[in-house]
PDB file of C-alpha atoms and ligand atoms in Angstrom:
ATOM      1  CA  MET A1099      31.897  19.373   0.738  1.00  0.00           C
ATOM      2  CA  THR A1100      32.908  16.051   2.246  1.00  0.00           C
ATOM      3  CA  VAL A1101      30.516  13.139   2.144  1.00  0.00           C
ATOM      4  CA  HIS A1102      30.892  10.754   5.085  1.00  0.00           C
ATOM      5  CA  VAL A1103      29.964   7.176   4.340  1.00  0.00           C
ATOM      6  CA  PRO A1104      30.849   4.472   6.869  1.00  0.00           C
ATOM      7  CA  ILE A1105      32.681   1.323   5.795  1.00  0.00           C
ATOM      8  CA  LEU A1106      30.978  -1.423   7.775  1.00  0.00           C
ATOM      9  CA  THR A1107      32.886  -4.108   9.654  1.00  0.00           C
ATOM     10  CA  ALA A1108      32.105  -7.789   9.071  1.00  0.00           C
ATOM     11  CA  ALA A1109      30.012  -7.833  12.252  1.00  0.00           C
ATOM     12  CA  GLU A1110      28.068  -4.738  11.184  1.00  0.00           C
ATOM     13  CA  ILE A1111      27.486  -6.219   7.731  1.00  0.00           C
ATOM     14  CA  GLU A1112      26.019  -9.325   9.349  1.00  0.00           C
ATOM     15  CA  LYS A1113      23.572  -7.124  11.277  1.00  0.00           C
ATOM     16  CA  MET A1114      22.617  -5.338   8.056  1.00  0.00           C
ATOM     17  CA  ARG A1115      21.942  -8.751   6.443  1.00  0.00           C
ATOM     18  CA  ILE A1116      19.575  -9.601   9.268  1.00  0.00           C
ATOM     19  CA  ALA A1117      17.760  -6.245   9.184  1.00  0.00           C
ATOM     20  CA  GLY A1118      17.488  -6.419   5.393  1.00  0.00           C
ATOM     21  CA  LYS A1119      16.098  -9.952   5.472  1.00  0.00           C
ATOM     22  CA  LEU A1120      13.473  -8.957   8.033  1.00  0.00           C
ATOM     23  CA  ALA A1121      12.302  -5.999   5.921  1.00  0.00           C
ATOM     24  CA  ALA A1122      12.084  -8.266   2.850  1.00  0.00           C
ATOM     25  CA  ASP A1123      10.135 -10.863   4.841  1.00  0.00           C
ATOM     26  CA  VAL A1124       7.508  -8.236   5.700  1.00  0.00           C
ATOM     27  CA  LEU A1125       6.890  -7.590   1.992  1.00  0.00           C
ATOM     28  CA  ASP A1126       6.510 -11.355   1.397  1.00  0.00           C
ATOM     29  CA  MET A1127       4.222 -11.767   4.408  1.00  0.00           C
ATOM     30  CA  ILE A1128       1.853  -8.930   3.439  1.00  0.00           C
ATOM     31  CA  GLY A1129       1.438  -9.961  -0.222  1.00  0.00           C
ATOM     32  CA  PRO A1130      -1.567 -12.304   0.277  1.00  0.00           C
ATOM     33  CA  HIS A1131      -3.346  -9.562   2.265  1.00  0.00           C
ATOM     34  CA  VAL A1132      -3.158  -6.993  -0.558  1.00  0.00           C
ATOM     35  CA  VAL A1133      -6.595  -7.775  -2.008  1.00  0.00           C
ATOM     36  CA  PRO A1134      -9.678  -5.795  -3.099  1.00  0.00           C
ATOM     37  CA  GLY A1135     -11.577  -4.315  -0.148  1.00  0.00           C
ATOM     38  CA  VAL A1136      -8.771  -4.254   2.408  1.00  0.00           C
ATOM     39  CA  THR A1137      -7.895  -0.858   3.864  1.00  0.00           C
ATOM     40  CA  THR A1138      -4.347   0.431   3.957  1.00  0.00           C
ATOM     41  CA  LEU A1139      -4.702   0.825   7.746  1.00  0.00           C
ATOM     42  CA  GLU A1140      -5.524  -2.888   8.074  1.00  0.00           C
ATOM     43  CA  LEU A1141      -2.362  -3.708   6.111  1.00  0.00           C
ATOM     44  CA  ASP A1142      -0.303  -1.381   8.312  1.00  0.00           C
ATOM     45  CA  ASN A1143      -1.672  -3.018  11.463  1.00  0.00           C
ATOM     46  CA  ILE A1144      -0.826  -6.513  10.191  1.00  0.00           C
ATOM     47  CA  MET A1145       2.738  -5.392   9.395  1.00  0.00           C
ATOM     48  CA  HIS A1146       3.073  -3.675  12.768  1.00  0.00           C
ATOM     49  CA  ASP A1147       2.142  -6.863  14.627  1.00  0.00           C
ATOM     50  CA  TYR A1148       4.460  -8.971  12.495  1.00  0.00           C
ATOM     51  CA  ILE A1149       7.450  -6.636  12.894  1.00  0.00           C
ATOM     52  CA  VAL A1150       6.983  -6.104  16.625  1.00  0.00           C
ATOM     53  CA  ASN A1151       5.764  -9.532  17.791  1.00  0.00           C
ATOM     54  CA  THR A1152       7.114 -12.072  15.298  1.00  0.00           C
ATOM     55  CA  GLN A1153      10.350 -10.364  14.254  1.00  0.00           C
ATOM     56  CA  GLU A1154      10.943  -8.583  17.556  1.00  0.00           C
ATOM     57  CA  ALA A1155      12.084  -5.602  15.530  1.00  0.00           C
ATOM     58  CA  ILE A1156      11.108  -1.929  15.369  1.00  0.00           C
ATOM     59  CA  PRO A1157       9.047  -0.312  12.575  1.00  0.00           C
ATOM     60  CA  ALA A1158      11.400   2.556  11.708  1.00  0.00           C
ATOM     61  CA  CYS A1159       8.820   4.855  10.131  1.00  0.00           C
ATOM     62  CA  LEU A1160       6.646   5.120  13.262  1.00  0.00           C
ATOM     63  CA  ASN A1161       7.281   8.558  14.774  1.00  0.00           C
ATOM     64  CA  TYR A1162      10.133   9.202  12.316  1.00  0.00           C
ATOM     65  CA  GLN A1163      10.092  12.988  11.987  1.00  0.00           C
ATOM     66  CA  GLY A1164       6.500  12.794  13.234  1.00  0.00           C
ATOM     67  CA  TYR A1165       5.345  10.192  10.690  1.00  0.00           C
ATOM     68  CA  PRO A1166       2.197   8.616  12.200  1.00  0.00           C
ATOM     69  CA  LYS A1167       2.202   4.998  10.914  1.00  0.00           C
ATOM     70  CA  ASN A1168       4.462   1.952  10.631  1.00  0.00           C
ATOM     71  CA  THR A1169       4.817   1.756   6.864  1.00  0.00           C
ATOM     72  CA  CYS A1170       4.190   3.813   3.751  1.00  0.00           C
ATOM     73  CA  ILE A1171       1.439   2.588   1.418  1.00  0.00           C
ATOM     74  CA  SER A1172       1.179   4.615  -1.784  1.00  0.00           C
ATOM     75  CA  VAL A1173      -1.704   3.902  -4.181  1.00  0.00           C
ATOM     76  CA  ASN A1174      -1.890   4.790  -7.916  1.00  0.00           C
ATOM     77  CA  GLU A1175      -1.011   8.510  -8.259  1.00  0.00           C
ATOM     78  CA  GLU A1176       0.641   8.547  -4.842  1.00  0.00           C
ATOM     79  CA  VAL A1177       4.407   8.665  -5.385  1.00  0.00           C
ATOM     80  CA  CYS A1178       5.576   7.901  -1.837  1.00  0.00           C
ATOM     81  CA  HIS A1179       4.813   8.450   1.855  1.00  0.00           C
ATOM     82  CA  GLY A1180       1.190   7.359   1.536  1.00  0.00           C
ATOM     83  CA  ILE A1181      -0.131   7.257   5.111  1.00  0.00           C
ATOM     84  CA  PRO A1182      -2.111   4.094   5.889  1.00  0.00           C
ATOM     85  CA  GLY A1183      -5.740   4.915   6.661  1.00  0.00           C
ATOM     86  CA  ALA A1184      -9.375   4.208   5.795  1.00  0.00           C
ATOM     87  CA  LYS A1185      -8.707   3.969   2.042  1.00  0.00           C
ATOM     88  CA  HIS A1186     -10.006   0.695   0.535  1.00  0.00           C
ATOM     89  CA  LEU A1187      -8.012  -0.988  -2.218  1.00  0.00           C
ATOM     90  CA  HIS A1188      -9.780  -1.812  -5.488  1.00  0.00           C
ATOM     91  CA  LYS A1189      -9.072  -4.333  -8.216  1.00  0.00           C
ATOM     92  CA  GLY A1190      -6.571  -2.800 -10.644  1.00  0.00           C
ATOM     93  CA  ASP A1191      -4.957  -0.418  -8.155  1.00  0.00           C
ATOM     94  CA  ILE A1192      -1.158  -0.400  -8.180  1.00  0.00           C
ATOM     95  CA  VAL A1193       0.214  -0.148  -4.664  1.00  0.00           C
ATOM     96  CA  ASN A1194       3.692   0.439  -3.261  1.00  0.00           C
ATOM     97  CA  ILE A1195       4.408  -0.808   0.242  1.00  0.00           C
ATOM     98  CA  ASP A1196       7.618   0.571   1.748  1.00  0.00           C
ATOM     99  CA  VAL A1197       8.903  -1.107   4.904  1.00  0.00           C
ATOM    100  CA  THR A1198      11.842  -0.135   7.082  1.00  0.00           C
ATOM    101  CA  VAL A1199      12.750  -2.143  10.177  1.00  0.00           C
ATOM    102  CA  ILE A1200      15.385  -1.643  12.834  1.00  0.00           C
ATOM    103  CA  LYS A1201      16.984  -4.764  14.287  1.00  0.00           C
ATOM    104  CA  ASP A1202      19.956  -4.664  16.623  1.00  0.00           C
ATOM    105  CA  ASP A1203      20.524  -0.955  15.802  1.00  0.00           C
ATOM    106  CA  PHE A1204      20.641  -1.437  12.012  1.00  0.00           C
ATOM    107  CA  TYR A1205      18.077  -0.468   9.367  1.00  0.00           C
ATOM    108  CA  GLY A1206      16.719  -2.481   6.444  1.00  0.00           C
ATOM    109  CA  ASP A1207      14.682  -0.476   3.906  1.00  0.00           C
ATOM    110  CA  THR A1208      12.780  -1.924   0.942  1.00  0.00           C
ATOM    111  CA  SER A1209       9.630  -1.521  -1.143  1.00  0.00           C
ATOM    112  CA  ARG A1210       7.788  -3.178  -3.998  1.00  0.00           C
ATOM    113  CA  MET A1211       4.654  -2.817  -6.084  1.00  0.00           C
ATOM    114  CA  TYR A1212       1.525  -4.981  -5.780  1.00  0.00           C
ATOM    115  CA  ILE A1213      -1.271  -5.179  -8.361  1.00  0.00           C
ATOM    116  CA  VAL A1214      -4.549  -5.473  -6.478  1.00  0.00           C
ATOM    117  CA  GLY A1215      -6.569  -8.445  -7.728  1.00  0.00           C
ATOM    118  CA  GLY A1216      -3.694  -9.368 -10.061  1.00  0.00           C
ATOM    119  CA  GLU A1217      -5.016  -7.375 -13.028  1.00  0.00           C
ATOM    120  CA  THR A1218      -4.574  -3.765 -14.071  1.00  0.00           C
ATOM    121  CA  SER A1219      -4.282  -1.711 -17.259  1.00  0.00           C
ATOM    122  CA  PRO A1220      -1.424  -2.571 -19.638  1.00  0.00           C
ATOM    123  CA  ARG A1221       0.049   0.881 -18.962  1.00  0.00           C
ATOM    124  CA  ASN A1222       0.001   0.388 -15.176  1.00  0.00           C
ATOM    125  CA  ARG A1223       1.582  -3.036 -15.557  1.00  0.00           C
ATOM    126  CA  ARG A1224       4.252  -1.633 -17.854  1.00  0.00           C
ATOM    127  CA  LEU A1225       4.954   1.176 -15.368  1.00  0.00           C
ATOM    128  CA  CYS A1226       5.555  -1.352 -12.595  1.00  0.00           C
ATOM    129  CA  GLU A1227       7.740  -3.567 -14.792  1.00  0.00           C
ATOM    130  CA  VAL A1228       9.836  -0.676 -16.071  1.00  0.00           C
ATOM    131  CA  THR A1229      10.352   0.663 -12.542  1.00  0.00           C
ATOM    132  CA  GLN A1230      11.647  -2.726 -11.389  1.00  0.00           C
ATOM    133  CA  GLU A1231      13.860  -2.906 -14.473  1.00  0.00           C
ATOM    134  CA  CYS A1232      15.257   0.560 -13.568  1.00  0.00           C
ATOM    135  CA  LEU A1233      16.153  -0.713 -10.087  1.00  0.00           C
ATOM    136  CA  TYR A1234      17.645  -3.978 -11.350  1.00  0.00           C
ATOM    137  CA  GLU A1235      19.759  -2.417 -14.098  1.00  0.00           C
ATOM    138  CA  ALA A1236      21.164   0.150 -11.656  1.00  0.00           C
ATOM    139  CA  ILE A1237      21.958  -2.567  -9.100  1.00  0.00           C
ATOM    140  CA  LYS A1238      23.832  -4.572 -11.734  1.00  0.00           C
ATOM    141  CA  ALA A1239      26.247  -1.659 -12.237  1.00  0.00           C
ATOM    142  CA  ILE A1240      27.265  -1.414  -8.574  1.00  0.00           C
ATOM    143  CA  LYS A1241      30.793  -2.427  -7.520  1.00  0.00           C
ATOM    144  CA  PRO A1242      33.805  -0.798  -5.840  1.00  0.00           C
ATOM    145  CA  GLY A1243      35.309   2.065  -7.845  1.00  0.00           C
ATOM    146  CA  VAL A1244      32.066   2.908  -9.631  1.00  0.00           C
ATOM    147  CA  ASP A1245      30.730   6.476  -9.479  1.00  0.00           C
ATOM    148  CA  LEU A1246      27.224   6.670  -7.989  1.00  0.00           C
ATOM    149  CA  THR A1247      26.202   8.880 -10.921  1.00  0.00           C
ATOM    150  CA  VAL A1248      25.908   5.575 -12.803  1.00  0.00           C
ATOM    151  CA  VAL A1249      22.518   5.123 -11.105  1.00  0.00           C
ATOM    152  CA  GLY A1250      20.927   8.122 -12.817  1.00  0.00           C
ATOM    153  CA  ASP A1251      22.808   7.452 -16.056  1.00  0.00           C
ATOM    154  CA  ILE A1252      21.157   4.041 -16.237  1.00  0.00           C
ATOM    155  CA  ILE A1253      17.684   4.783 -14.888  1.00  0.00           C
ATOM    156  CA  GLN A1254      16.718   7.961 -16.744  1.00  0.00           C
ATOM    157  CA  PRO A1255      17.118   6.506 -20.282  1.00  0.00           C
ATOM    158  CA  ILE A1256      15.156   3.347 -19.378  1.00  0.00           C
ATOM    159  CA  ALA A1257      12.282   5.442 -18.025  1.00  0.00           C
ATOM    160  CA  GLU A1258      12.278   7.904 -20.908  1.00  0.00           C
ATOM    161  CA  LYS A1259      12.553   5.215 -23.604  1.00  0.00           C
ATOM    162  CA  ASN A1260       9.196   4.029 -22.232  1.00  0.00           C
ATOM    163  CA  SER A1261       7.870   7.631 -22.181  1.00  0.00           C
ATOM    164  CA  PHE A1262       7.804   7.649 -18.406  1.00  0.00           C
ATOM    165  CA  SER A1263       9.589  10.185 -16.163  1.00  0.00           C
ATOM    166  CA  VAL A1264      11.928  10.038 -13.167  1.00  0.00           C
ATOM    167  CA  VAL A1265      10.924  11.762  -9.928  1.00  0.00           C
ATOM    168  CA  ARG A1266      13.555  14.343  -8.959  1.00  0.00           C
ATOM    169  CA  ASP A1267      12.404  15.464  -5.503  1.00  0.00           C
ATOM    170  CA  TYR A1268      13.159  12.212  -3.619  1.00  0.00           C
ATOM    171  CA  CYS A1269      16.225  10.008  -3.733  1.00  0.00           C
ATOM    172  CA  GLY A1270      17.949   6.926  -2.381  1.00  0.00           C
ATOM    173  CA  HIS A1271      20.297   7.199   0.575  1.00  0.00           C
ATOM    174  CA  GLY A1272      22.982   5.667   2.688  1.00  0.00           C
ATOM    175  CA  VAL A1273      21.463   3.370   5.317  1.00  0.00           C
ATOM    176  CA  GLY A1274      23.012   1.550   8.267  1.00  0.00           C
ATOM    177  CA  ARG A1275      22.956   2.699  11.878  1.00  0.00           C
ATOM    178  CA  GLU A1276      20.790   5.558  10.625  1.00  0.00           C
ATOM    179  CA  PHE A1277      17.683   5.556   8.459  1.00  0.00           C
ATOM    180  CA  HIS A1278      18.872   8.262   6.070  1.00  0.00           C
ATOM    181  CA  GLN A1279      22.537   9.111   5.816  1.00  0.00           C
ATOM    182  CA  GLU A1280      25.041  10.030   3.131  1.00  0.00           C
ATOM    183  CA  PRO A1281      25.450   9.476   0.251  1.00  0.00           C
ATOM    184  CA  GLU A1282      22.447  10.880  -1.600  1.00  0.00           C
ATOM    185  CA  VAL A1283      21.482   8.573  -4.485  1.00  0.00           C
ATOM    186  CA  LEU A1284      19.836  10.435  -7.364  1.00  0.00           C
ATOM    187  CA  HIS A1285      17.844   8.457  -9.928  1.00  0.00           C
ATOM    188  CA  PHE A1286      18.157  11.002 -12.786  1.00  0.00           C
ATOM    189  CA  ARG A1287      21.282  12.183 -14.639  1.00  0.00           C
ATOM    190  CA  ASN A1288      23.387  14.252 -12.260  1.00  0.00           C
ATOM    191  CA  ARG A1289      26.891  15.314 -11.283  1.00  0.00           C
ATOM    192  CA  ASN A1290      26.808  14.160  -7.665  1.00  0.00           C
ATOM    193  CA  HIS A1291      30.104  12.304  -8.091  1.00  0.00           C
ATOM    194  CA  PHE A1292      30.892   9.766  -5.389  1.00  0.00           C
ATOM    195  CA  ILE A1293      33.115   6.688  -5.721  1.00  0.00           C
ATOM    196  CA  LEU A1294      31.804   3.536  -4.060  1.00  0.00           C
ATOM    197  CA  GLU A1295      33.936   1.330  -1.810  1.00  0.00           C
ATOM    198  CA  ALA A1296      33.422  -2.181  -0.456  1.00  0.00           C
ATOM    199  CA  GLY A1297      31.534  -2.156   2.858  1.00  0.00           C
ATOM    200  CA  MET A1298      29.212   0.742   2.045  1.00  0.00           C
ATOM    201  CA  THR A1299      25.450   0.249   2.329  1.00  0.00           C
ATOM    202  CA  PHE A1300      22.822   2.382   0.595  1.00  0.00           C
ATOM    203  CA  THR A1301      19.448   2.212  -1.131  1.00  0.00           C
ATOM    204  CA  ILE A1302      18.382   2.621  -4.723  1.00  0.00           C
ATOM    205  CA  GLU A1303      14.656   3.422  -4.878  1.00  0.00           C
ATOM    206  CA  PRO A1304      13.500   4.902  -8.182  1.00  0.00           C
ATOM    207  CA  MET A1305      10.077   6.537  -8.337  1.00  0.00           C
ATOM    208  CA  ILE A1306       8.880   6.508 -11.945  1.00  0.00           C
ATOM    209  CA  ASN A1307       5.813   8.449 -13.095  1.00  0.00           C
ATOM    210  CA  ALA A1308       3.584   7.648 -16.077  1.00  0.00           C
ATOM    211  CA  GLY A1309       3.205  11.381 -16.856  1.00  0.00           C
ATOM    212  CA  THR A1310       5.086  14.369 -15.503  1.00  0.00           C
ATOM    213  CA  TRP A1311       7.887  13.886 -12.978  1.00  0.00           C
ATOM    214  CA  LYS A1312       6.526  16.814 -11.012  1.00  0.00           C
ATOM    215  CA  CYS A1313       5.093  16.074  -7.590  1.00  0.00           C
ATOM    216  CA  ARG A1314       3.197  17.809  -4.830  1.00  0.00           C
ATOM    217  CA  VAL A1315       3.004  17.157  -1.097  1.00  0.00           C
ATOM    218  CA  ASN A1316      -0.416  16.820   0.557  1.00  0.00           C
ATOM    219  CA  LYS A1317      -0.862  20.047   2.463  1.00  0.00           C
ATOM    220  CA  HIS A1318      -3.262  18.551   5.009  1.00  0.00           C
ATOM    221  CA  ASN A1319      -1.072  15.708   6.260  1.00  0.00           C
ATOM    222  CA  GLY A1320       2.312  17.167   5.248  1.00  0.00           C
ATOM    223  CA  TRP A1321       3.560  13.790   4.004  1.00  0.00           C
ATOM    224  CA  THR A1322       1.824  12.132   1.110  1.00  0.00           C
ATOM    225  CA  VAL A1323       3.426  12.876  -2.239  1.00  0.00           C
ATOM    226  CA  THR A1324       1.288  12.640  -5.382  1.00  0.00           C
ATOM    227  CA  THR A1325       1.962  13.279  -9.045  1.00  0.00           C
ATOM    228  CA  GLN A1326       1.036  16.799 -10.152  1.00  0.00           C
ATOM    229  CA  ASP A1327      -0.977  15.504 -13.115  1.00  0.00           C
ATOM    230  CA  GLY A1328      -2.770  12.692 -11.259  1.00  0.00           C
ATOM    231  CA  GLN A1329      -1.194   9.981 -13.418  1.00  0.00           C
ATOM    232  CA  PRO A1330       0.123   6.851 -11.697  1.00  0.00           C
ATOM    233  CA  SER A1331       3.562   6.349 -10.160  1.00  0.00           C
ATOM    234  CA  ALA A1332       5.558   3.242  -9.237  1.00  0.00           C
ATOM    235  CA  GLN A1333       8.547   2.544  -6.972  1.00  0.00           C
ATOM    236  CA  TYR A1334      10.829  -0.348  -6.049  1.00  0.00           C
ATOM    237  CA  GLU A1335      13.566  -0.149  -3.397  1.00  0.00           C
ATOM    238  CA  HIS A1336      16.412  -2.345  -2.221  1.00  0.00           C
ATOM    239  CA  THR A1337      19.085  -1.930   0.457  1.00  0.00           C
ATOM    240  CA  LEU A1338      22.479  -2.842  -1.026  1.00  0.00           C
ATOM    241  CA  LEU A1339      25.976  -3.721   0.174  1.00  0.00           C
ATOM    242  CA  VAL A1340      29.004  -2.951  -1.983  1.00  0.00           C
ATOM    243  CA  THR A1341      31.134  -6.127  -1.876  1.00  0.00           C
ATOM    244  CA  GLU A1342      34.783  -6.676  -2.911  1.00  0.00           C
ATOM    245  CA  ASP A1343      33.728  -7.619  -6.440  1.00  0.00           C
ATOM    246  CA  GLY A1344      30.173  -6.380  -6.876  1.00  0.00           C
ATOM    247  CA  VAL A1345      27.014  -6.004  -4.870  1.00  0.00           C
ATOM    248  CA  GLU A1346      24.794  -7.943  -2.475  1.00  0.00           C
ATOM    249  CA  ILE A1347      21.052  -7.242  -2.252  1.00  0.00           C
ATOM    250  CA  LEU A1348      20.396  -7.186   1.498  1.00  0.00           C
ATOM    251  CA  THR A1349      16.604  -6.996   1.085  1.00  0.00           C
ATOM    252  CA  TYR A1350      16.390  -9.800  -1.499  1.00  0.00           C
ATOM    253  CA  ARG A1351      13.119 -11.793  -1.721  1.00  0.00           C
ATOM    254  CA  SER A1352      13.242 -15.416  -2.921  1.00  0.00           C
ATOM    255  CA  GLU A1353      10.455 -14.507  -5.374  1.00  0.00           C
ATOM    256  CA  GLU A1354      13.109 -12.466  -7.277  1.00  0.00           C
ATOM    257  CA  GLU A1355      15.103 -15.580  -8.196  1.00  0.00           C
ATOM    258  CA  GLY A1356      15.330 -15.844 -11.965  1.00  0.00           C
ATOM    259  CA  HIS A1357      15.058 -12.060 -12.337  1.00  0.00           C
ATOM    260  CA  ILE A1358      18.194 -10.932 -10.514  1.00  0.00           C
ATOM    261  CA  ASP A1359      20.808 -12.709  -8.372  1.00  0.00           C
ATOM    262  CA  ARG A1360      21.071 -11.895  -4.669  1.00  0.00           C
ATOM    263  CA  ILE A1361      24.840 -11.594  -4.957  1.00  0.00           C
ATOM    264  CA  ILE A1362      26.392 -10.228  -8.143  1.00  0.00           C
ATOM    265  CA  HIS A1363      30.098 -10.782  -8.864  1.00  0.00           C
ATOM    266  CA  HIS A1364      31.992  -8.758 -11.459  1.00  0.00           C
ATOM    267  CA  ALA A1365      35.184 -10.311 -12.798  1.00  0.00           C
TER     268      ALA A1365
HETATM  269  N1  MF3 B1209      11.129   4.248   3.612  1.00  0.00           N
HETATM  270  C1  MF3 B1209      11.259   5.560   3.033  1.00  0.00           C
HETATM  271  C2  MF3 B1209      12.569   5.540   2.270  1.00  0.00           C
HETATM  272  O1  MF3 B1209      12.688   4.711   1.443  1.00  0.00           O
HETATM  273  C3  MF3 B1209      11.216   6.633   4.054  1.00  0.00           C
HETATM  274  C4  MF3 B1209       9.900   6.764   4.698  1.00  0.00           C
HETATM  275  S1  MF3 B1209      10.009   7.957   5.908  1.00  0.00           S
HETATM  276  C5  MF3 B1209       8.464   8.032   6.524  1.00  0.00           C
HETATM  277  O2  MF3 B1209      13.506   6.231   2.467  1.00  0.00           O
HETATM  278  F1  MF3 B1209       8.543   8.799   7.571  1.00  0.00           F
HETATM  279  F2  MF3 B1209       7.657   8.501   5.587  1.00  0.00           F
HETATM  280  F3  MF3 B1209       8.043   6.840   6.853  1.00  0.00           F
HETATM  281 CO1   CO B1210      14.824   4.406   1.463  1.00  0.00          CO
HETATM  282 CO1   CO B1211      11.872   2.854   1.963  1.00  0.00          CO
END
């Protein structure tokens, strides 16, 4: 079983930087719109216009394997692939917005949590914080020569120490000229051994549940994933580049300064 992962050229890496920055900019742009009363369809429309008209890029999700909207917006017990629609957001909801753009043939893929109205339960807030910590701690371990199993080795104990659980049915992925390519990036302990090399690009995107890790897919729309027990779920995602001495976060937002560096060097 051979896993094929492209090593990007300097020119390709530059295109990935641009695509990643655009995806990150969408998450920054939409933040002020994520307020009580707005519908997820309104948010999707705003992001569509911004991606297409301002960024002159392509919303990668639209028509991807039949997906009907531009972005994924997953609220509370929705784990991922929430389809934007007539649902109104309420104060205290925790919302993941996942944006993927294509620019100049390359994909940038990223997501973050928003707390509607700025306040939620302590448990919801903790779930969001721990999920971001899971992503950040895994990112900090990335450099050439490291086995990708490090991602699950780091994330699962952080989640479980907080009595949360790691979703097993969905994973991170190689990303570049394609939306989803090898390698598969599992967020729980696993034996999917794969040694990273400089020039590879992939996502880490842990989904962490407050209760059981078990999920179900909405049988009416075929997409939206919810927790089996109805408890909330959180997710953060970055697109990453393995550098000569560490990792670069291609979908970095300036708001993250002080929490994690955009470029991490290991001696
Ligand atoms: N952006 C998601 C990911 O992180 C994929 C969404 S596919 C869609 O991999 F079709 F649901 F949009
Ligand atoms: Co992804
Ligand atoms: Co994504």
